[in-house]
Structures are given as C-alpha cells and as structure tokens.
Amino acid sequence: MATMKKMASEILKMVVDGLKIQPRNVFSKLMMDEQSDSIFRLNHYPLGPDVLQSLNDNVIGFGEHTDLQIISVLKSNNTYSLQFSLRDGSWISIPHDHRSFFINVGDSL
C-alpha cells in the first residue's frame, strides 16, 4: 500500500505540474497525510461477454461508472474488460498490458 501511495503521489505532482498549480504537492500531501481519507481498493472488473458465457455469468465486477476520486490507478488483470465511452455513445476496449498501470482522471479533479 505504501508503494502505491508513493506512486500515486508522484503522479499527482505531475498532474499539478501540467496544470501549473502551486504548491506542487497540493494534492499529494492530502493523500500522504496520516489522517488522509484516501483509500486502497481492489476491484475486479467483469470479463467480456464471450468469456462470461463460458463461465455461466458467474463473475462479480463493476458495470458502467465514473471514478469519483482525484485519480484511479488501475493494473490490468490480462483481460479486455476496461472500456471507455466515446462521445457518440459507443464503447471501446482498452488493450490490457500486465506491465503497465492505467491512470484515470476522476470526477474530483
């Protein structure tokens, strides 16, 4: 958890740099404070429909939603279950990469 917090803190500093906000640690200090209400949550996102059928739809995950946090740090579980909605209402799958993290900008930012 400490490593994830440190990585998220560095990402937030880069976001603040890009937005040209001072001080640079305006968001990261909130997360690193001992009294912080930041959360570490493990979610399992559902597999695609073709895989679900083979598992008899017995999978727990999250449906369509937005992330409420400032950022969300996601790690792929080697499935194509992460999708983004386009302005026209269609959805595109994001290719998984077990070596990478996905950083989603949340509603709070």
MMTF fields as JSON, N, C-alpha, C and O atoms, coordinates in Angstrom:
{
  "mmtfVersion": "1.0.0",
  "mmtfProducer": "UNKNOWN",
  "numBonds": 435,
  "numAtoms": 436,
  "numGroups": 109,
  "numChains": 1,
  "numModels": 1,
  "chainsPerModel": [1],
  "groupsPerChain": [109],
  "chainIdList": ["A"],
  "bondAtomList": [4, 2, 8, 6, 12, 10, 16, 14, 20, 18, 24, 22, 28, 26, 32, 30, 36, 34, 40, 38, 44, 42, 48, 46, 52, 50, 56, 54, 60, 58, 64, 62, 68, 66, 72, 70, 76, 74, 80, 78, 84, 82, 88, 86, 92, 90, 96, 94, 100, 98, 104, 102, 108, 106, 112, 110, 116, 114, 120, 118, 124, 122, 128, 126, 132, 130, 136, 134, 140, 138, 144, 142, 148, 146, 152, 150, 156, 154, 160, 158, 164, 162, 168, 166, 172, 170, 176, 174, 180, 178, 184, 182, 188, 186, 192, 190, 196, 194, 200, 198, 204, 202, 208, 206, 212, 210, 216, 214, 220, 218, 224, 222, 228, 226, 232, 230, 236, 234, 240, 238, 244, 242, 248, 246, 252, 250, 256, 254, 260, 258, 264, 262, 268, 266, 272, 270, 276, 274, 280, 278, 284, 282, 288, 286, 292, 290, 296, 294, 300, 298, 304, 302, 308, 306, 312, 310, 316, 314, 320, 318, 324, 322, 328, 326, 332, 330, 336, 334, 340, 338, 344, 342, 348, 346, 352, 350, 356, 354, 360, 358, 364, 362, 368, 366, 372, 370, 376, 374, 380, 378, 384, 382, 388, 386, 392, 390, 396, 394, 400, 398, 404, 402, 408, 406, 412, 410, 416, 414, 420, 418, 424, 422, 428, 426, 432, 430],
  "bondOrderList": [1, 1, 1, 1, 1, 1, 1, 1, 1, 1, 1, 1, 1, 1, 1, 1, 1, 1, 1, 1, 1, 1, 1, 1, 1, 1, 1, 1, 1, 1, 1, 1, 1, 1, 1, 1, 1, 1, 1, 1, 1, 1, 1, 1, 1, 1, 1, 1, 1, 1, 1, 1, 1, 1, 1, 1, 1, 1, 1, 1, 1, 1, 1, 1, 1, 1, 1, 1, 1, 1, 1, 1, 1, 1, 1, 1, 1, 1, 1, 1, 1, 1, 1, 1, 1, 1, 1, 1, 1, 1, 1, 1, 1, 1, 1, 1, 1, 1, 1, 1, 1, 1, 1, 1, 1, 1, 1, 1],
  "groupList": [{"groupName": "MET", "atomNameList": ["N", "CA", "C", "O"], "elementList": ["N", "C", "C", "O"], "formalChargeList": [0, 0, 0, 0], "bondAtomList": [1, 0, 2, 1, 3, 2], "bondOrderList": [1, 1, 2], "singleLetterCode": "M", "chemCompType": "L-PEPTIDE LINKING"}, {"groupName": "ALA", "atomNameList": ["N", "CA", "C", "O"], "elementList": ["N", "C", "C", "O"], "formalChargeList": [0, 0, 0, 0], "bondAtomList": [1, 0, 2, 1, 3, 2], "bondOrderList": [1, 1, 2], "singleLetterCode": "A", "chemCompType": "L-PEPTIDE LINKING"}, {"groupName": "THR", "atomNameList": ["N", "CA", "C", "O"], "elementList": ["N", "C", "C", "O"], "formalChargeList": [0, 0, 0, 0], "bondAtomList": [1, 0, 2, 1, 3, 2], "bondOrderList": [1, 1, 2], "singleLetterCode": "T", "chemCompType": "L-PEPTIDE LINKING"}, {"groupName": "LYS", "atomNameList": ["N", "CA", "C", "O"], "elementList": ["N", "C", "C", "O"], "formalChargeList": [0, 0, 0, 0], "bondAtomList": [1, 0, 2, 1, 3, 2], "bondOrderList": [1, 1, 2], "singleLetterCode": "K", "chemCompType": "L-PEPTIDE LINKING"}, {"groupName": "SER", "atomNameList": ["N", "CA", "C", "O"], "elementList": ["N", "C", "C", "O"], "formalChargeList": [0, 0, 0, 0], "bondAtomList": [1, 0, 2, 1, 3, 2], "bondOrderList": [1, 1, 2], "singleLetterCode": "S", "chemCompType": "L-PEPTIDE LINKING"}, {"groupName": "GLU", "atomNameList": ["N", "CA", "C", "O"], "elementList": ["N", "C", "C", "O"], "formalChargeList": [0, 0, 0, 0], "bondAtomList": [1, 0, 2, 1, 3, 2], "bondOrderList": [1, 1, 2], "singleLetterCode": "E", "chemCompType": "L-PEPTIDE LINKING"}, {"groupName": "ILE", "atomNameList": ["N", "CA", "C", "O"], "elementList": ["N", "C", "C", "O"], "formalChargeList": [0, 0, 0, 0], "bondAtomList": [1, 0, 2, 1, 3, 2], "bondOrderList": [1, 1, 2], "singleLetterCode": "I", "chemCompType": "L-PEPTIDE LINKING"}, {"groupName": "LEU", "atomNameList": ["N", "CA", "C", "O"], "elementList": ["N", "C", "C", "O"], "formalChargeList": [0, 0, 0, 0], "bondAtomList": [1, 0, 2, 1, 3, 2], "bondOrderList": [1, 1, 2], "singleLetterCode": "L", "chemCompType": "L-PEPTIDE LINKING"}, {"groupName": "VAL", "atomNameList": ["N", "CA", "C", "O"], "elementList": ["N", "C", "C", "O"], "formalChargeList": [0, 0, 0, 0], "bondAtomList": [1, 0, 2, 1, 3, 2], "bondOrderList": [1, 1, 2], "singleLetterCode": "V", "chemCompType": "L-PEPTIDE LINKING"}, {"groupName": "ASP", "atomNameList": ["N", "CA", "C", "O"], "elementList": ["N", "C", "C", "O"], "formalChargeList": [0, 0, 0, 0], "bondAtomList": [1, 0, 2, 1, 3, 2], "bondOrderList": [1, 1, 2], "singleLetterCode": "D", "chemCompType": "L-PEPTIDE LINKING"}, {"groupName": "GLY", "atomNameList": ["N", "CA", "C", "O"], "elementList": ["N", "C", "C", "O"], "formalChargeList": [0, 0, 0, 0], "bondAtomList": [1, 0, 2, 1, 3, 2], "bondOrderList": [1, 1, 2], "singleLetterCode": "G", "chemCompType": "PEPTIDE LINKING"}, {"groupName": "GLN", "atomNameList": ["N", "CA", "C", "O"], "elementList": ["N", "C", "C", "O"], "formalChargeList": [0, 0, 0, 0], "bondAtomList": [1, 0, 2, 1, 3, 2], "bondOrderList": [1, 1, 2], "singleLetterCode": "Q", "chemCompType": "L-PEPTIDE LINKING"}, {"groupName": "PRO", "atomNameList": ["N", "CA", "C", "O"], "elementList": ["N", "C", "C", "O"], "formalChargeList": [0, 0, 0, 0], "bondAtomList": [1, 0, 2, 1, 3, 2], "bondOrderList": [1, 1, 2], "singleLetterCode": "P", "chemCompType": "L-PEPTIDE LINKING"}, {"groupName": "ARG", "atomNameList": ["N", "CA", "C", "O"], "elementList": ["N", "C", "C", "O"], "formalChargeList": [0, 0, 0, 0], "bondAtomList": [1, 0, 2, 1, 3, 2], "bondOrderList": [1, 1, 2], "singleLetterCode": "R", "chemCompType": "L-PEPTIDE LINKING"}, {"groupName": "ASN", "atomNameList": ["N", "CA", "C", "O"], "elementList": ["N", "C", "C", "O"], "formalChargeList": [0, 0, 0, 0], "bondAtomList": [1, 0, 2, 1, 3, 2], "bondOrderList": [1, 1, 2], "singleLetterCode": "N", "chemCompType": "L-PEPTIDE LINKING"}, {"groupName": "PHE", "atomNameList": ["N", "CA", "C", "O"], "elementList": ["N", "C", "C", "O"], "formalChargeList": [0, 0, 0, 0], "bondAtomList": [1, 0, 2, 1, 3, 2], "bondOrderList": [1, 1, 2], "singleLetterCode": "F", "chemCompType": "L-PEPTIDE LINKING"}, {"groupName": "HIS", "atomNameList": ["N", "CA", "C", "O"], "elementList": ["N", "C", "C", "O"], "formalChargeList": [0, 0, 0, 0], "bondAtomList": [1, 0, 2, 1, 3, 2], "bondOrderList": [1, 1, 2], "singleLetterCode": "H", "chemCompType": "L-PEPTIDE LINKING"}, {"groupName": "TYR", "atomNameList": ["N", "CA", "C", "O"], "elementList": ["N", "C", "C", "O"], "formalChargeList": [0, 0, 0, 0], "bondAtomList": [1, 0, 2, 1, 3, 2], "bondOrderList": [1, 1, 2], "singleLetterCode": "Y", "chemCompType": "L-PEPTIDE LINKING"}, {"groupName": "TRP", "atomNameList": ["N", "CA", "C", "O"], "elementList": ["N", "C", "C", "O"], "formalChargeList": [0, 0, 0, 0], "bondAtomList": [1, 0, 2, 1, 3, 2], "bondOrderList": [1, 1, 2], "singleLetterCode": "W", "chemCompType": "L-PEPTIDE LINKING"}],
  "groupTypeList": [0, 1, 2, 0, 3, 3, 0, 1, 4, 5, 6, 7, 3, 0, 8, 8, 9, 10, 7, 3, 6, 11, 12, 13, 14, 8, 15, 4, 3, 7, 0, 0, 9, 5, 11, 4, 9, 4, 6, 15, 13, 7, 14, 16, 17, 12, 7, 10, 12, 9, 8, 7, 11, 4, 7, 14, 9, 14, 8, 6, 10, 15, 10, 5, 16, 2, 9, 7, 11, 6, 6, 4, 8, 7, 3, 4, 14, 14, 2, 17, 4, 7, 11, 15, 4, 7, 13, 9, 10, 4, 18, 6, 4, 6, 12, 16, 9, 16, 13, 4, 15, 15, 6, 14, 8, 10, 9, 4, 7],
  "groupIdList": [1, 2, 3, 4, 5, 6, 7, 8, 9, 10, 11, 12, 13, 14, 15, 16, 17, 18, 19, 20, 21, 22, 23, 24, 25, 26, 27, 28, 29, 30, 31, 32, 33, 34, 35, 36, 37, 38, 39, 40, 41, 42, 43, 44, 45, 46, 47, 48, 49, 50, 51, 52, 53, 54, 55, 56, 57, 58, 59, 60, 61, 62, 63, 64, 65, 66, 67, 68, 69, 70, 71, 72, 73, 74, 75, 76, 77, 78, 79, 80, 81, 82, 83, 84, 85, 86, 87, 88, 89, 90, 91, 92, 93, 94, 95, 96, 97, 98, 99, 100, 101, 102, 103, 104, 105, 106, 107, 108, 109],
  "secStructList": [7, 2, 2, 2, 2, 2, 2, 2, 2, 2, 2, 2, 2, 2, 2, 2, 2, 2, 2, 6, 7, 1, 1, 6, 6, 6, 6, 2, 2, 2, 2, 2, 1, 6, 6, 7, 7, 7, 7, 7, 7, 7, 7, 7, 7, 7, 7, 7, 2, 2, 2, 2, 2, 2, 6, 6, 6, 7, 7, 7, 7, 7, 7, 1, 7, 7, 7, 7, 1, 1, 3, 3, 3, 3, 3, 7, 7, 1, 1, 1, 7, 7, 3, 3, 3, 7, 6, 6, 1, 7, 3, 3, 3, 7, 7, 7, 7, 6, 6, 7, 3, 3, 3, 3, 3, 7, 6, 6, 7],
  "xCoordList": [0.819, 0.0, 0.873, 0.554, 1.963, 2.866, 3.455, 3.589, 3.804, 4.368, 3.333, 3.66, 2.097, 1.036, 0.772, 0.568, 0.774, 0.565, 1.684, 1.443, 2.907, 4.046, 3.934, 4.17, 3.577, 3.434, 2.306, 2.481, 1.158, 0.038, 0.418, 0.006, 1.199, 1.66, 2.517, 2.36, 3.403, 4.252, 3.425, 3.694, 2.426, 1.549, 0.786, 0.657, 0.278, -0.444, 0.452, -0.01, 1.713, 2.652, 2.818, 2.917, 2.849, 2.953, 1.688, 1.762, 0.531, -0.724, -0.709, -1.072, -0.291, -0.221, 0.776, 0.526, 1.904, 2.863, 2.195, 2.356, 1.448, 0.778, -0.269, -0.494, -0.914, -1.942, -1.346, -2.052, -0.024, 0.695, 0.086, -0.137, -0.172, -0.725, 0.416, 1.328, 0.357, 1.324, 0.555, -0.56, 1.095, 2.342, 2.21, 1.111, 3.35, 3.392, 2.752, 2.249, 2.761, 2.238, 0.809, 0.378, 0.078, -1.269, -2.193, -2.988, -2.113, -2.94, -2.225, -2.834, -0.954, -0.236, -0.123, -0.124, -0.026, 0.08, -1.208, -1.174, -2.348, -3.611, -3.603, -4.097, -3.047, -3.022, -1.972, -2.189, -0.854, 0.226, 0.039, 0.729, -0.867, -1.141, -1.678, -2.465, -1.25, -1.705, -3.215, -3.82, -3.82, -5.265, -6.023, -7.217, -5.326, -5.914, -7.101, -7.141, -8.063, -9.185, -9.013, -9.974, -7.768, -7.52, -7.772, -7.639, -8.132, -8.488, -7.674, -7.247, -7.48, -6.858, -7.934, -8.364, -8.359, -9.462, -9.064, -8.454, -9.402, -9.178, -10.519, -11.452, -10.606, -11.832, -11.543, -10.426, -12.553, -12.462, -13.47, -14.673, -13.002, -13.889, -14.317, -13.534, -15.563, -16.073, -15.368, -14.857, -15.35, -14.788, -15.763, -16.916, -15.299, -16.154, -17.261, -17.189, -18.3, -19.47, -19.144, -19.774, -18.172, -17.833, -17.251, -17.546, -16.426, -15.842, -16.902, -16.941, -17.765, -18.816, -19.711, -20.097, -20.039, -20.903, -20.256, -20.935, -18.946, -18.262, -18.175, -17.963, -18.338, -18.296, -19.699, -19.847, -20.726, -22.122, -22.482, -23.274, -21.901, -22.191, -21.921, -22.511, -21.066, -20.775, -19.536, -18.542, -19.6, -18.472, -18.972, -20.015, -18.237, -18.576, -17.658, -16.465, -18.195, -17.386, -18.189, -19.224, -17.719, -18.38, -18.894, -18.232, -20.067, -20.621, -20.19, -19.211, -20.922, -20.634, -20.622, -21.55, -19.568, -19.46, -18.371, -17.597, -18.324, -17.193, -16.45, -17.007, -15.209, -14.419, -14.555, -14.308, -14.941, -15.189, -13.911, -13.907, -12.838, -11.608, -10.94, -11.448, -9.785, -8.965, -8.363, -8.472, -7.728, -7.23, -7.505, -7.684, -7.536, -7.581, -6.394, -6.111, -5.705, -4.57, -5.032, -5.403, -5.005, -5.505, -4.385, -3.496, -4.435, -3.494, -4.286, -5.292, -3.853, -4.572, -4.495, -3.478, -5.596, -5.599, -5.636, -6.202, -5.01, -4.886, -6.227, -6.388, -7.192, -8.459, -8.734, -8.153, -9.602, -10.0, -11.277, -12.156, -11.391, -12.634, -12.709, -13.81, -11.597, -11.63, -12.074, -11.506, -13.104, -13.624, -13.843, -14.04, -13.807, -14.112, -15.273, -15.394, -16.123, -17.263, -16.846, -16.237, -17.175, -16.896, -18.086, -19.177, -17.873, -18.943, -20.18, -21.293, -19.994, -21.141, -21.912, -22.877, -21.477, -22.16, -21.613, -22.03, -20.684, -20.099, -18.973, -18.458, -18.619, -17.595, -16.426, -16.615, -15.208, -14.031, -13.279, -13.156, -12.785, -11.996, -10.565, -10.016, -9.972, -8.583, -7.738, -7.978, -6.749, -5.911, -5.211, -4.692, -5.204, -4.536, -3.025, -2.525, -2.329, -0.871, -0.46, -0.46, -0.117, 0.19, 1.424, 1.686, 2.194, 3.386, 3.09, 3.979, 1.863, 1.546, 0.437, -0.338, 0.386, -0.72, -1.513, -0.944, -2.811, -3.67, -4.041, -4.433, -3.924, -4.266, -5.514, -5.485, -6.609, -7.859, -8.01, -7.815, -8.353, -8.67, -10.091, -11.015, -10.262, -11.556, -12.385, -11.9, -13.63, -14.571, -14.121, -14.406, -13.426, -13.0, -11.987, -11.924, -11.2, -10.219, -10.909, -10.267],
  "yCoordList": [-1.172, 0.0, 1.248, 2.231, 1.214, 2.371, 2.675, 3.839, 1.638, 1.83, 2.434, 3.312, 1.972, 2.524, 3.986, 4.804, 4.321, 5.71, 6.604, 7.719, 6.096, 6.882, 7.103, 8.21, 6.057, 6.199, 7.182, 8.05, 7.057, 7.964, 9.4, 10.34, 9.565, 10.9, 11.53, 12.713, 10.766, 11.28, 11.617, 12.606, 10.796, 11.07, 12.37, 13.19, 12.558, 13.787, 15.016, 16.069, 14.894, 16.016, 16.342, 17.513, 15.326, 15.568, 16.242, 17.12, 15.827, 16.457, 17.932, 18.788, 18.229, 19.613, 20.416, 21.58, 19.8, 20.481, 20.866, 21.987, 19.934, 20.184, 21.278, 22.02, 21.379, 22.402, 23.719, 24.717, 23.709, 24.895, 25.448, 26.65, 24.529, 24.883, 24.9, 24.075, 25.834, 25.89, 25.794, 26.31, 25.168, 24.429, 23.088, 22.57, 22.551, 21.327, 20.134, 19.227, 20.119, 18.968, 19.199, 18.554, 20.108, 20.46, 19.249, 19.18, 18.296, 17.086, 15.945, 15.24, 15.766, 14.612, 14.69, 13.654, 15.903, 15.993, 15.524, 15.0, 15.712, 15.229, 13.705, 13.147, 13.057, 11.602, 11.044, 9.995, 11.725, 11.198, 11.516, 10.936, 12.415, 12.759, 11.532, 10.768, 11.343, 10.183, 10.183, 9.12, 11.347, 11.469, 11.442, 11.737, 11.093, 11.1, 10.149, 9.098, 10.551, 9.654, 8.932, 8.402, 8.919, 8.18, 6.697, 6.217, 5.998, 4.594, 3.714, 4.134, 2.516, 1.489, 0.437, -0.21, 0.275, -0.637, -1.563, -1.134, -2.806, -3.774, -4.086, -4.527, -3.855, -4.14, -5.196, -5.307, -5.958, -6.916, -6.506, -6.506, -6.163, -5.757, -6.985, -7.917, -6.983, -8.169, -8.43, -7.514, -9.678, -10.086, -9.755, -9.406, -9.866, -9.628, -10.653, -11.709, -10.356, -11.236, -12.652, -13.606, -12.804, -14.146, -15.012, -16.204, -14.421, -15.169, -15.421, -16.495, -14.428, -14.588, -15.781, -16.522, -15.967, -17.088, -18.414, -19.338, -18.506, -19.76, -19.974, -21.097, -18.898, -19.007, -19.0, -18.893, -19.113, -19.1, -17.806, -17.825, -16.673, -15.346, -15.279, -14.44, -16.118, -16.16, -15.314, -15.835, -14.015, -13.125, -11.868, -11.323, -11.414, -10.178, -9.083, -9.314, -7.913, -6.805, -5.531, -5.459, -4.518, -3.219, -2.979, -3.311, -2.404, -2.01, -0.591, -0.076, 0.014, 1.373, 2.325, 2.318, 3.147, 4.103, 5.121, 4.963, 6.166, 7.088, 6.909, 6.385, 7.34, 7.254, 8.572, 9.639, 8.506, 9.716, 10.363, 11.563, 9.61, 10.1, 11.169, 11.531, 11.662, 12.563, 11.763, 12.155, 10.641, 9.717, 8.293, 8.028, 7.396, 5.967, 5.331, 5.627, 4.46, 3.735, 2.302, 1.606, 1.873, 0.543, -0.345, 0.109, -1.59, -2.595, -3.639, -4.143, -3.966, -4.913, -6.32, -6.731, -7.046, -8.459, -9.354, -10.447, -8.856, -9.61, -9.916, -10.956, -9.001, -9.117, -7.797, -6.766, -7.84, -6.637, -6.052, -5.607, -6.047, -5.612, -4.104, -3.583, -3.381, -1.93, -1.291, -1.551, -0.45, 0.219, 1.696, 2.093, 2.504, 3.928, 4.239, 3.688, 5.137, 5.575, 6.766, 7.714, 6.709, 7.812, 8.769, 8.423, 9.952, 10.961, 10.485, 10.918, 9.608, 9.133, 8.012, 7.475, 7.663, 6.635, 5.231, 4.307, 5.056, 3.727, 3.512, 4.461, 2.272, 1.888, 1.246, 0.494, 1.551, 0.893, 0.185, 0.709, -1.0, -1.761, -1.264, -0.917, -1.235, -0.832, -2.104, -2.959, -2.237, -3.44, -3.58, -2.604, -4.768, -4.985, -5.028, -5.38, -4.671, -4.734, -4.988, -4.066, -6.209, -6.57, -5.862, -5.93, -5.181, -4.455, -2.994, -2.272, -2.544, -1.121, -0.849, -1.734, 0.399, 0.904, 1.861, 2.56, 1.894, 2.875, 3.915, 3.566, 5.174, 6.261, 6.938, 7.526, 6.86, 7.504, 8.786, 8.792, 9.864, 11.107, 10.973, 10.674, 11.195, 11.042, 12.306, 13.385, 12.169, 13.285, 14.416, 15.581, 14.099, 15.127, 16.094, 17.254, 15.631, 16.513, 17.321, 18.132],
  "zCoordList": [0.0, 0.0, 0.0, -0.67, 0.743, 0.807, -0.571, -0.947, -1.317, -2.656, -3.601, -4.398, -3.516, -4.359, -4.018, -4.914, -2.723, -2.316, -2.84, -3.301, -2.762, -3.245, -4.758, -5.241, -5.501, -6.945, -7.274, -8.129, -6.61, -6.855, -6.503, -7.183, -5.447, -5.052, -6.147, -6.451, -6.729, -7.812, -9.053, -9.735, -9.339, -10.478, -10.246, -11.155, -9.021, -8.707, -8.847, -9.286, -8.484, -8.663, -10.147, -10.513, -10.996, -12.439, -12.975, -13.835, -12.462, -12.869, -12.49, -13.297, -11.267, -10.791, -11.624, -11.936, -11.987, -12.864, -14.18, -14.663, -14.753, -16.022, -15.923, -16.879, -14.757, -14.545, -14.05, -13.909, -13.786, -13.302, -12.002, -11.856, -11.072, -9.767, -8.754, -8.819, -7.831, -6.737, -5.415, -5.333, -4.402, -4.392, -5.113, -5.31, -5.495, -6.297, -5.588, -6.251, -4.284, -3.532, -3.03, -2.075, -3.664, -3.208, -3.094, -2.157, -4.022, -3.956, -3.236, -2.432, -3.52, -2.962, -1.447, -0.782, -0.877, 0.585, 1.258, 2.371, 0.582, 1.139, 1.261, 2.241, 0.272, 0.267, 1.231, 1.838, 1.375, 2.21, 3.696, 4.534, 4.036, 5.429, 6.159, 5.601, 7.413, 8.186, 8.391, 8.53, 8.412, 8.605, 7.272, 7.22, 6.222, 4.882, 4.781, 5.421, 3.958, 3.706, 2.367, 1.81, 1.855, 0.611, 0.88, 2.006, -0.17, 0.007, -0.926, -2.002, -0.493, -1.323, -1.513, -0.558, -2.738, -3.008, -4.141, -5.121, -4.007, -5.072, -5.712, -5.041, -7.005, -7.756, -8.8, -9.307, -9.107, -10.194, -11.248, -10.989, -12.416, -13.495, -14.29, -14.474, -14.76, -15.452, -16.773, -17.417, -17.154, -18.427, -19.55, -19.299, -20.771, -21.934, -22.039, -21.41, -22.834, -22.931, -23.388, -22.931, -24.28, -24.757, -23.648, -23.571, -22.788, -21.669, -20.604, -20.005, -20.368, -19.361, -19.674, -18.77, -20.935, -21.315, -20.944, -20.495, -21.134, -20.809, -19.295, -18.839, -18.516, -17.051, -16.443, -15.225, -17.283, -16.833, -16.11, -15.168, -16.546, -15.976, -14.476, -13.794, -13.948, -12.521, -12.195, -11.689, -12.485, -12.263, -11.568, -11.932, -10.58, -9.887, -10.417, -10.613, -10.646, -11.13, -11.099, -10.437, -11.813, -11.874, -13.274, -14.257, -13.36, -14.642, -14.983, -14.444, -15.865, -16.316, -15.116, -14.307, -15.004, -13.901, -14.202, -15.146, -13.388, -13.408, -12.091, -11.126, -12.049, -10.824, -10.064, -10.627, -8.81, -8.024, -7.507, -7.23, -7.37, -6.774, -7.654, -8.715, -7.177, -7.991, -9.137, -10.299, -8.809, -9.827, -9.371, -8.182, -10.322, -10.038, -10.733, -11.894, -10.024, -10.57, -10.787, -9.842, -12.04, -12.385, -12.894, -13.613, -12.524, -13.007, -13.771, -13.27, -14.962, -15.802, -15.231, -14.673, -15.386, -14.996, -16.23, -16.215, -17.305, -18.557, -19.22, -19.859, -19.064, -19.779, -20.491, -20.154, -21.452, -22.175, -21.573, -22.311, -20.26, -19.637, -19.429, -19.254, -19.44, -19.276, -20.589, -21.649, -20.494, -21.68, -21.39, -20.241, -22.446, -22.353, -23.275, -24.37, -22.802, -23.6, -24.452, -23.955, -25.727, -26.631, -26.653, -26.199, -27.173, -27.202, -27.963, -27.667, -28.93, -29.716, -29.004, -29.548, -27.784, -27.007, -27.197, -26.499, -28.134, -28.33, -27.306, -26.715, -27.122, -26.15, -26.88, -27.836, -26.419, -26.979, -25.853, -24.746, -26.151, -25.184, -25.188, -26.233, -24.015, -23.865, -23.799, -22.946, -24.692, -24.652, -23.295, -22.754, -22.769, -21.477, -21.668, -22.736, -20.632, -20.617, -19.169, -18.353, -18.855, -17.467, -16.926, -15.726, -17.781, -17.325, -17.014, -16.563, -17.243, -17.139, -16.138, -15.775, -15.707, -14.913, -15.785, -16.623, -15.591, -16.248, -15.213, -14.099, -15.556, -14.644, -15.186, -16.267, -14.442, -14.827, -14.025, -12.809, -14.7, -14.014, -13.49, -14.247, -12.203, -11.585, -11.573, -11.913, -11.183, -11.153, -10.23, -10.509, -9.138, -8.195, -8.79, -8.384, -9.741, -10.375, -11.464, -12.131]
}
